[in-house]
mmCIF file of C-alpha atoms and ligand atoms in Angstrom:
data_model
loop_
_atom_site.group_PDB
_atom_site.id
_atom_site.type_symbol
_atom_site.label_atom_id
_atom_site.label_comp_id
_atom_site.label_asym_id
_atom_site.label_seq_id
_atom_site.Cartn_x
_atom_site.Cartn_y
_atom_site.Cartn_z
ATOM 1 C CA MET A 98 -218.077 34.711 35.967
ATOM 2 C CA LYS A 99 -219.364 37.605 38.062
ATOM 3 C CA ILE A 100 -218.404 38.778 41.556
ATOM 4 C CA LEU A 101 -219.621 41.526 43.846
ATOM 5 C CA VAL A 102 -217.245 43.534 46.063
ATOM 6 C CA LYS A 103 -217.928 46.092 48.747
ATOM 7 C CA ALA A 104 -216.025 49.395 49.008
ATOM 8 C CA PRO A 105 -216.585 51.026 52.409
ATOM 9 C CA ALA A 106 -215.929 54.698 53.177
ATOM 10 C CA LYS A 107 -213.257 55.743 55.663
ATOM 11 C CA ILE A 108 -213.073 58.523 58.178
ATOM 12 C CA ASN A 109 -209.952 60.031 59.742
ATOM 13 C CA LEU A 110 -210.180 59.970 63.526
ATOM 14 C CA ALA A 111 -206.978 62.020 63.472
ATOM 15 C CA LEU A 112 -204.989 63.587 60.649
ATOM 16 C CA ASP A 113 -201.624 65.263 61.130
ATOM 17 C CA ALA A 114 -199.194 66.671 58.563
ATOM 18 C CA LEU A 115 -195.580 66.935 59.698
ATOM 19 C CA HIS A 116 -193.801 68.692 56.809
ATOM 20 C CA LYS A 117 -193.830 69.074 53.041
ATOM 21 C CA ARG A 118 -191.555 66.580 51.286
ATOM 22 C CA ASP A 119 -189.311 67.109 48.284
ATOM 23 C CA ASP A 120 -191.792 65.190 46.089
ATOM 24 C CA GLY A 121 -194.512 67.769 46.897
ATOM 25 C CA TYR A 122 -196.547 65.477 49.167
ATOM 26 C CA HIS A 123 -196.893 66.090 52.887
ATOM 27 C CA GLU A 124 -195.515 63.592 55.370
ATOM 28 C CA VAL A 125 -198.672 62.579 57.251
ATOM 29 C CA GLU A 126 -199.816 60.572 60.244
ATOM 30 C CA MET A 127 -203.453 59.545 59.935
ATOM 31 C CA ILE A 128 -205.682 57.300 61.993
ATOM 32 C CA MET A 129 -208.133 55.798 59.522
ATOM 33 C CA THR A 130 -211.125 53.570 60.152
ATOM 34 C CA THR A 131 -213.873 52.169 57.939
ATOM 35 C CA VAL A 132 -217.581 52.896 58.370
ATOM 36 C CA ASP A 133 -220.667 51.059 57.164
ATOM 37 C CA LEU A 134 -221.385 53.250 54.129
ATOM 38 C CA ALA A 135 -220.257 51.488 50.987
ATOM 39 C CA ASP A 136 -220.223 51.502 47.202
ATOM 40 C CA MET A 137 -221.007 48.131 45.588
ATOM 41 C CA ILE A 138 -218.961 47.004 42.595
ATOM 42 C CA GLU A 139 -219.835 44.185 40.233
ATOM 43 C CA LEU A 140 -216.986 42.650 38.255
ATOM 44 C CA GLU A 141 -217.780 40.463 35.260
ATOM 45 C CA ASP A 142 -215.669 38.697 32.639
ATOM 46 C CA THR A 143 -216.214 39.811 29.036
ATOM 47 C CA LYS A 144 -215.628 38.126 25.692
ATOM 48 C CA ASP A 145 -213.201 40.758 24.418
ATOM 49 C CA SER A 146 -210.040 42.016 26.147
ATOM 50 C CA SER A 147 -211.136 45.562 26.993
ATOM 51 C CA ILE A 148 -211.964 47.104 30.368
ATOM 52 C CA LYS A 149 -215.282 48.953 30.559
ATOM 53 C CA LEU A 150 -216.780 50.843 33.478
ATOM 54 C CA SER A 151 -220.235 52.184 34.181
ATOM 55 C CA SER A 152 -221.654 54.131 37.105
ATOM 56 C CA GLN A 153 -224.963 55.953 37.247
ATOM 57 C CA ASN A 154 -223.429 58.887 39.140
ATOM 58 C CA ARG A 155 -222.922 61.992 37.001
ATOM 59 C CA PHE A 156 -220.023 63.208 39.174
ATOM 60 C CA VAL A 157 -218.033 60.009 38.592
ATOM 61 C CA PRO A 158 -216.030 59.544 35.363
ATOM 62 C CA ASN A 159 -216.768 56.367 33.357
ATOM 63 C CA ASP A 160 -213.324 56.173 31.765
ATOM 64 C CA GLU A 161 -209.614 55.916 32.598
ATOM 65 C CA ARG A 162 -209.932 58.848 35.052
ATOM 66 C CA ASN A 163 -211.895 56.539 37.376
ATOM 67 C CA LEU A 164 -209.597 55.093 40.054
ATOM 68 C CA ALA A 165 -211.416 51.736 39.833
ATOM 69 C CA TYR A 166 -210.661 51.565 36.113
ATOM 70 C CA GLN A 167 -207.008 52.426 36.836
ATOM 71 C CA ALA A 168 -206.834 49.593 39.374
ATOM 72 C CA ALA A 169 -208.086 47.008 36.868
ATOM 73 C CA MET A 170 -205.787 48.319 34.140
ATOM 74 C CA LEU A 171 -202.785 48.211 36.484
ATOM 75 C CA LEU A 172 -203.366 44.498 37.216
ATOM 76 C CA LYS A 173 -204.051 43.711 33.551
ATOM 77 C CA LYS A 174 -200.814 45.343 32.363
ATOM 78 C CA ARG A 175 -198.566 44.270 35.252
ATOM 79 C CA PHE A 176 -199.583 40.607 34.949
ATOM 80 C CA ASN A 177 -200.104 40.503 31.146
ATOM 81 C CA VAL A 178 -203.736 39.453 31.433
ATOM 82 C CA GLU A 179 -205.574 38.940 28.126
ATOM 83 C CA ARG A 180 -209.056 38.835 29.648
ATOM 84 C CA GLY A 181 -211.468 41.783 29.606
ATOM 85 C CA LEU A 182 -213.626 43.131 32.399
ATOM 86 C CA ASN A 183 -216.894 44.963 32.964
ATOM 87 C CA ILE A 184 -216.929 47.097 36.101
ATOM 88 C CA SER A 185 -220.342 48.263 37.195
ATOM 89 C CA MET A 186 -220.433 50.494 40.257
ATOM 90 C CA THR A 187 -223.283 51.647 42.440
ATOM 91 C CA LYS A 188 -222.096 54.748 44.294
ATOM 92 C CA THR A 189 -223.434 55.435 47.771
ATOM 93 C CA ILE A 190 -220.380 57.224 49.202
ATOM 94 C CA PRO A 191 -220.643 60.962 48.420
ATOM 95 C CA VAL A 192 -218.075 62.103 45.828
ATOM 96 C CA ALA A 193 -215.171 64.474 46.651
ATOM 97 C CA ALA A 194 -216.262 64.334 50.264
ATOM 98 C CA GLY A 195 -213.144 63.357 52.249
ATOM 99 C CA LEU A 196 -214.439 59.786 52.606
ATOM 100 C CA ALA A 197 -212.010 58.130 50.153
ATOM 101 C CA GLY A 198 -214.800 56.862 47.879
ATOM 102 C CA GLY A 199 -212.631 56.651 44.772
ATOM 103 C CA SER A 200 -209.723 55.075 46.650
ATOM 104 C CA SER A 201 -212.002 52.481 48.216
ATOM 105 C CA ASP A 202 -213.479 51.620 44.797
ATOM 106 C CA ALA A 203 -209.944 51.116 43.459
ATOM 107 C CA ALA A 204 -209.023 48.924 46.431
ATOM 108 C CA ALA A 205 -212.188 46.830 46.040
ATOM 109 C CA VAL A 206 -211.358 46.289 42.354
ATOM 110 C CA LEU A 207 -207.819 45.194 43.289
ATOM 111 C CA ARG A 208 -209.207 42.654 45.797
ATOM 112 C CA GLY A 209 -211.980 41.472 43.476
ATOM 113 C CA VAL A 210 -209.942 41.183 40.278
ATOM 114 C CA ASN A 211 -207.228 39.329 42.210
ATOM 115 C CA LYS A 212 -209.886 36.669 42.877
ATOM 116 C CA LEU A 213 -211.594 36.780 39.479
ATOM 117 C CA TRP A 214 -208.320 36.376 37.588
ATOM 118 C CA ASN A 215 -206.736 33.998 40.140
ATOM 119 C CA LEU A 216 -203.655 36.202 40.510
ATOM 120 C CA GLY A 217 -202.877 34.878 43.987
ATOM 121 C CA LEU A 218 -201.595 38.228 45.309
ATOM 122 C CA SER A 219 -201.445 38.871 49.076
ATOM 123 C CA LEU A 220 -203.107 41.903 50.674
ATOM 124 C CA ASP A 221 -199.627 43.368 51.225
ATOM 125 C CA GLU A 222 -198.867 43.020 47.514
ATOM 126 C CA LEU A 223 -202.228 44.546 46.560
ATOM 127 C CA ALA A 224 -201.653 47.451 48.993
ATOM 128 C CA LYS A 225 -198.264 48.127 47.394
ATOM 129 C CA LEU A 226 -199.847 48.193 43.933
ATOM 130 C CA GLY A 227 -202.625 50.419 45.315
ATOM 131 C CA ALA A 228 -200.077 53.053 46.352
ATOM 132 C CA GLU A 229 -199.299 53.554 42.649
ATOM 133 C CA ILE A 230 -202.912 54.694 42.144
ATOM 134 C CA GLY A 231 -203.336 56.955 45.170
ATOM 135 C CA SER A 232 -202.146 57.493 48.734
ATOM 136 C CA ASP A 233 -205.383 56.271 50.391
ATOM 137 C CA VAL A 234 -205.733 53.110 48.276
ATOM 138 C CA SER A 235 -203.289 51.059 50.390
ATOM 139 C CA PHE A 236 -205.339 51.579 53.556
ATOM 140 C CA CYS A 237 -208.558 50.756 51.684
ATOM 141 C CA VAL A 238 -207.094 47.418 50.517
ATOM 142 C CA TYR A 239 -206.930 46.284 54.173
ATOM 143 C CA GLY A 240 -209.892 48.249 55.569
ATOM 144 C CA GLY A 241 -210.384 48.068 59.319
ATOM 145 C CA THR A 242 -208.397 50.549 61.405
ATOM 146 C CA ALA A 243 -204.821 51.694 60.882
ATOM 147 C CA LEU A 244 -202.190 54.342 61.382
ATOM 148 C CA ALA A 245 -201.114 55.498 57.924
ATOM 149 C CA THR A 246 -197.762 57.271 57.568
ATOM 150 C CA GLY A 247 -195.457 58.403 54.739
ATOM 151 C CA ARG A 248 -197.767 60.062 52.210
ATOM 152 C CA GLY A 249 -200.490 57.764 53.568
ATOM 153 C CA GLU A 250 -199.323 54.525 51.933
ATOM 154 C CA LYS A 251 -197.446 52.969 54.895
ATOM 155 C CA ILE A 252 -200.014 51.050 56.898
ATOM 156 C CA HIS A 253 -199.628 49.984 60.546
ATOM 157 C CA ARG A 254 -202.749 48.052 61.433
ATOM 158 C CA LEU A 255 -204.614 48.731 64.678
ATOM 159 C CA PRO A 256 -207.380 46.905 66.559
ATOM 160 C CA PRO A 257 -210.955 48.149 66.009
ATOM 161 C CA PRO A 258 -212.110 51.064 68.204
ATOM 162 C CA PRO A 259 -215.081 50.375 70.500
ATOM 163 C CA PRO A 260 -218.212 50.317 68.288
ATOM 164 C CA CYS A 261 -220.266 53.507 68.085
ATOM 165 C CA TRP A 262 -222.515 55.461 65.733
ATOM 166 C CA VAL A 263 -220.995 57.754 63.148
ATOM 167 C CA ILE A 264 -223.150 60.542 61.744
ATOM 168 C CA LEU A 265 -221.813 61.888 58.454
ATOM 169 C CA ALA A 266 -222.988 65.241 57.144
ATOM 170 C CA LYS A 267 -221.848 66.453 53.739
ATOM 171 C CA PRO A 268 -222.447 70.036 52.639
ATOM 172 C CA THR A 269 -223.316 70.383 48.932
ATOM 173 C CA LEU A 270 -219.875 71.661 47.908
ATOM 174 C CA GLY A 271 -217.057 69.313 46.834
ATOM 175 C CA VAL A 272 -213.475 69.891 47.960
ATOM 176 C CA SER A 273 -210.238 69.165 46.103
ATOM 177 C CA THR A 274 -207.705 67.445 48.364
ATOM 178 C CA ALA A 275 -204.781 69.020 46.437
ATOM 179 C CA GLU A 276 -206.192 72.539 46.905
ATOM 180 C CA ILE A 277 -206.443 72.046 50.675
ATOM 181 C CA TYR A 278 -202.920 70.612 51.108
ATOM 182 C CA ASN A 279 -201.494 73.388 48.889
ATOM 183 C CA ASN A 280 -202.907 76.001 51.251
ATOM 184 C CA LEU A 281 -201.832 74.332 54.477
ATOM 185 C CA ASP A 282 -199.666 76.581 56.683
ATOM 186 C CA LEU A 283 -197.999 74.251 59.176
ATOM 187 C CA SER A 284 -196.647 77.117 61.288
ATOM 188 C CA ASN A 285 -200.212 77.889 62.290
ATOM 189 C CA VAL A 286 -201.967 74.601 63.175
ATOM 190 C CA GLN A 287 -202.828 72.590 66.227
ATOM 191 C CA HIS A 288 -201.371 69.105 65.800
ATOM 192 C CA PRO A 289 -203.464 66.176 67.072
ATOM 193 C CA ASN A 290 -201.772 63.801 69.503
ATOM 194 C CA ILE A 291 -201.471 60.685 67.353
ATOM 195 C CA LYS A 292 -199.711 58.634 70.067
ATOM 196 C CA GLU A 293 -202.544 59.284 72.520
ATOM 197 C CA MET A 294 -205.096 58.325 69.861
ATOM 198 C CA VAL A 295 -203.289 55.033 69.152
ATOM 199 C CA LYS A 296 -203.156 54.350 72.895
ATOM 200 C CA ALA A 297 -206.880 55.087 73.300
ATOM 201 C CA ILE A 298 -207.745 52.708 70.427
ATOM 202 C CA GLU A 299 -205.493 49.963 71.817
ATOM 203 C CA ASN A 300 -207.082 50.393 75.267
ATOM 204 C CA GLU A 301 -210.640 50.405 73.827
ATOM 205 C CA ASP A 302 -211.018 53.768 75.526
ATOM 206 C CA TYR A 303 -213.987 55.489 73.804
ATOM 207 C CA GLU A 304 -213.634 58.675 75.850
ATOM 208 C CA GLY A 305 -209.905 58.827 75.058
ATOM 209 C CA ILE A 306 -210.709 58.504 71.350
ATOM 210 C CA CYS A 307 -213.257 61.339 71.562
ATOM 211 C CA ASN A 308 -210.775 63.547 73.440
ATOM 212 C CA ASN A 309 -208.049 63.067 70.840
ATOM 213 C CA VAL A 310 -209.806 63.573 67.499
ATOM 214 C CA GLY A 311 -208.077 66.281 65.460
ATOM 215 C CA ASN A 312 -207.394 67.226 61.847
ATOM 216 C CA VAL A 313 -204.825 69.840 60.736
ATOM 217 C CA LEU A 314 -206.678 70.273 57.423
ATOM 218 C CA GLU A 315 -209.580 71.909 59.272
ATOM 219 C CA SER A 316 -207.352 75.011 59.512
ATOM 220 C CA VAL A 317 -207.683 75.379 55.723
ATOM 221 C CA THR A 318 -211.135 74.021 54.834
ATOM 222 C CA LEU A 319 -213.084 75.640 57.699
ATOM 223 C CA ASN A 320 -211.544 79.013 56.789
ATOM 224 C CA ARG A 321 -212.146 78.771 53.056
ATOM 225 C CA TYR A 322 -215.634 77.298 53.333
ATOM 226 C CA PRO A 323 -217.616 78.954 56.175
ATOM 227 C CA GLU A 324 -220.574 76.599 55.591
ATOM 228 C CA VAL A 325 -218.399 73.682 56.723
ATOM 229 C CA LEU A 326 -217.493 75.566 59.912
ATOM 230 C CA ALA A 327 -221.174 76.392 60.494
ATOM 231 C CA LEU A 328 -222.093 72.724 60.042
ATOM 232 C CA LYS A 329 -219.407 71.616 62.510
ATOM 233 C CA GLN A 330 -220.600 74.151 65.098
ATOM 234 C CA GLN A 331 -224.208 73.069 64.599
ATOM 235 C CA ILE A 332 -223.349 69.402 65.258
ATOM 236 C CA GLU A 333 -221.341 70.415 68.342
ATOM 237 C CA ARG A 334 -224.403 72.262 69.656
ATOM 238 C CA PHE A 335 -226.484 69.092 69.192
ATOM 239 C CA GLY A 336 -224.226 67.419 71.775
ATOM 240 C CA ALA A 337 -222.240 64.707 69.955
ATOM 241 C CA ASP A 338 -219.395 62.963 71.827
ATOM 242 C CA ALA A 339 -216.847 64.200 69.246
ATOM 243 C CA VAL A 340 -217.092 66.184 65.994
ATOM 244 C CA LEU A 341 -214.433 66.421 63.267
ATOM 245 C CA MET A 342 -214.003 67.038 59.563
ATOM 246 C CA SER A 343 -212.893 63.928 57.651
ATOM 247 C CA GLY A 344 -209.845 64.127 55.359
ATOM 248 C CA SER A 345 -209.772 67.398 53.435
ATOM 249 C CA GLY A 346 -213.542 67.713 53.876
ATOM 250 C CA PRO A 347 -216.138 68.880 53.432
ATOM 251 C CA THR A 348 -217.830 65.951 55.245
ATOM 252 C CA VAL A 349 -218.068 66.472 58.994
ATOM 253 C CA PHE A 350 -218.624 63.444 61.209
ATOM 254 C CA ALA A 351 -219.880 63.009 64.756
ATOM 255 C CA LEU A 352 -219.233 60.088 67.083
ATOM 256 C CA VAL A 353 -222.118 59.092 69.322
ATOM 257 C CA GLN A 354 -222.391 56.096 71.611
ATOM 258 C CA TYR A 355 -226.137 55.964 72.346
ATOM 259 C CA GLU A 356 -228.767 55.305 69.700
ATOM 260 C CA SER A 357 -231.300 57.747 71.182
ATOM 261 C CA ARG A 358 -228.826 60.613 70.952
ATOM 262 C CA MET A 359 -227.781 59.530 67.447
ATOM 263 C CA GLN A 360 -231.471 59.736 66.385
ATOM 264 C CA ARG A 361 -231.852 63.205 67.883
ATOM 265 C CA ILE A 362 -228.741 64.562 66.140
ATOM 266 C CA TYR A 363 -229.589 62.827 62.856
ATOM 267 C CA ASN A 364 -233.124 64.255 62.818
ATOM 268 C CA GLY A 365 -231.892 67.736 63.742
ATOM 269 C CA LEU A 366 -229.274 67.714 60.998
ATOM 270 C CA ARG A 367 -231.640 66.584 58.257
ATOM 271 C CA GLY A 368 -233.261 70.018 58.269
ATOM 272 C CA PHE A 369 -229.852 71.674 58.058
ATOM 273 C CA CYS A 370 -227.932 69.598 55.533
ATOM 274 C CA GLU A 371 -229.034 67.593 52.466
ATOM 275 C CA GLN A 372 -226.763 64.558 52.758
ATOM 276 C CA VAL A 373 -226.797 63.041 56.240
ATOM 277 C CA TYR A 374 -226.039 59.397 57.077
ATOM 278 C CA ALA A 375 -226.057 57.562 60.399
ATOM 279 C CA VAL A 376 -223.886 54.449 60.158
ATOM 280 C CA ARG A 377 -221.938 52.095 62.401
ATOM 281 C CA MET A 378 -218.208 52.284 62.757
ATOM 282 C CA LEU A 379 -216.896 49.008 61.259
ATOM 283 C CA GLY A 380 -213.355 49.201 62.581
ATOM 284 C CA ASP A 381 -212.288 45.656 61.745
ATOM 285 C CA THR A 382 -211.631 43.901 58.459
ATOM 286 C CA GLN A 383 -214.145 41.063 58.573
ATOM 287 C CA HIS A 384 -216.783 43.200 56.836
ATOM 288 C CA LEU A 385 -214.917 43.286 53.532
ATOM 289 C CA ASP A 386 -216.304 41.183 50.619
HETATM 290 P P1 ATP B 447 -210.030 61.308 49.641
HETATM 291 O O1 ATP B 447 -210.769 61.257 50.945
HETATM 292 O O2 ATP B 447 -209.195 60.078 49.368
HETATM 293 O O3 ATP B 447 -209.315 62.594 49.396
HETATM 294 P P2 ATP B 447 -212.486 62.017 48.377
HETATM 295 O O4 ATP B 447 -213.542 61.240 49.104
HETATM 296 O O5 ATP B 447 -212.290 63.421 48.825
HETATM 297 O O6 ATP B 447 -211.134 61.224 48.492
HETATM 298 P P3 ATP B 447 -213.393 60.950 45.866
HETATM 299 O O7 ATP B 447 -214.834 60.694 46.139
HETATM 300 O O8 ATP B 447 -212.505 59.785 45.794
HETATM 301 O O9 ATP B 447 -212.785 62.053 46.857
HETATM 302 O O10 ATP B 447 -213.381 61.777 44.477
HETATM 303 C C1 ATP B 447 -212.419 62.728 44.117
HETATM 304 C C2 ATP B 447 -212.472 62.895 42.581
HETATM 305 O O11 ATP B 447 -211.965 61.709 41.992
HETATM 306 C C3 ATP B 447 -213.881 63.060 42.027
HETATM 307 O O12 ATP B 447 -214.163 64.415 41.787
HETATM 308 C C4 ATP B 447 -213.906 62.244 40.730
HETATM 309 O O13 ATP B 447 -213.832 63.053 39.595
HETATM 310 C C5 ATP B 447 -212.643 61.383 40.780
HETATM 311 N N1 ATP B 447 -212.911 59.924 40.808
HETATM 312 C C6 ATP B 447 -212.179 59.009 40.179
HETATM 313 N N2 ATP B 447 -212.638 57.761 40.422
HETATM 314 C C7 ATP B 447 -213.691 57.890 41.247
HETATM 315 C C8 ATP B 447 -214.582 56.946 41.850
HETATM 316 N N3 ATP B 447 -214.476 55.621 41.641
HETATM 317 N N4 ATP B 447 -215.540 57.421 42.665
HETATM 318 C C9 ATP B 447 -215.623 58.769 42.888
HETATM 319 N N5 ATP B 447 -214.829 59.691 42.314
HETATM 320 C C10 ATP B 447 -213.862 59.272 41.500
#
């Protein structure tokens, strides 16, 4: 049997870090939402009992370092499954971009393998398992929109924000999330107002959402990588409704309500940056699988 699962990218409409915890992680508050830019993953039963993975992307490992492989192996070991699996992934989400590509692949494998192997696990159970693989995997299991707290694994689901265009621009460099968090100086950041952002989403208040975007990690990435700052300033000059770096970067996204303005910004950016995407905000969970 063969099944196809979709792994959408996420953006952070707001990302706050409160303090560093004893386990080395930061206590965070993040507003996450999915966008219509997705990797596709094919899962197929095999005759032997091994797990194999292939992707045509040279930046993505084809072995146990791949988060999707780790997700399958976790289910196989935890539930003593004899069956083998072929995972074949088509990457569209840029790698090491702040868009949770690897985490979303892992979450899609958890959802898909749960079906393929008839494990009967709930989304809550899959999200809990996902947290063992990475902090963003739990959110990606549900998709949609959520407030993520703890180290990112505690998910409080939110309604979808009003639909709009999201322009994603990724500079050629890749950024390590660990490097950015390790250099975060919390005495010198502007914290986003997470409560106001939640309120704006609940009230379907597009302007309120645009007024409350914020990401404490910009204080590190924009300083260390001037090209990311230049890209953000360029998009601001083009006149987007809101502009923010996603996650630890380096992808910068813009929110735009009107298609004509989206086209103008998209066309302007294509001369400035190699990887530019204009996608819809998904926001709710019905787009998964
Ligand atoms: P996040 O936003 O959660 O910090 P990211 O978008 O910045 O994630 P990823 O695209 O997930 O970063 O990739 C980070 C690293 O993880 C890559 O450099 C790659 O070596 C490794 N990796 C493991 N599995 C995957 C996968 N399925 N897809 C992409 N990268 C993967």
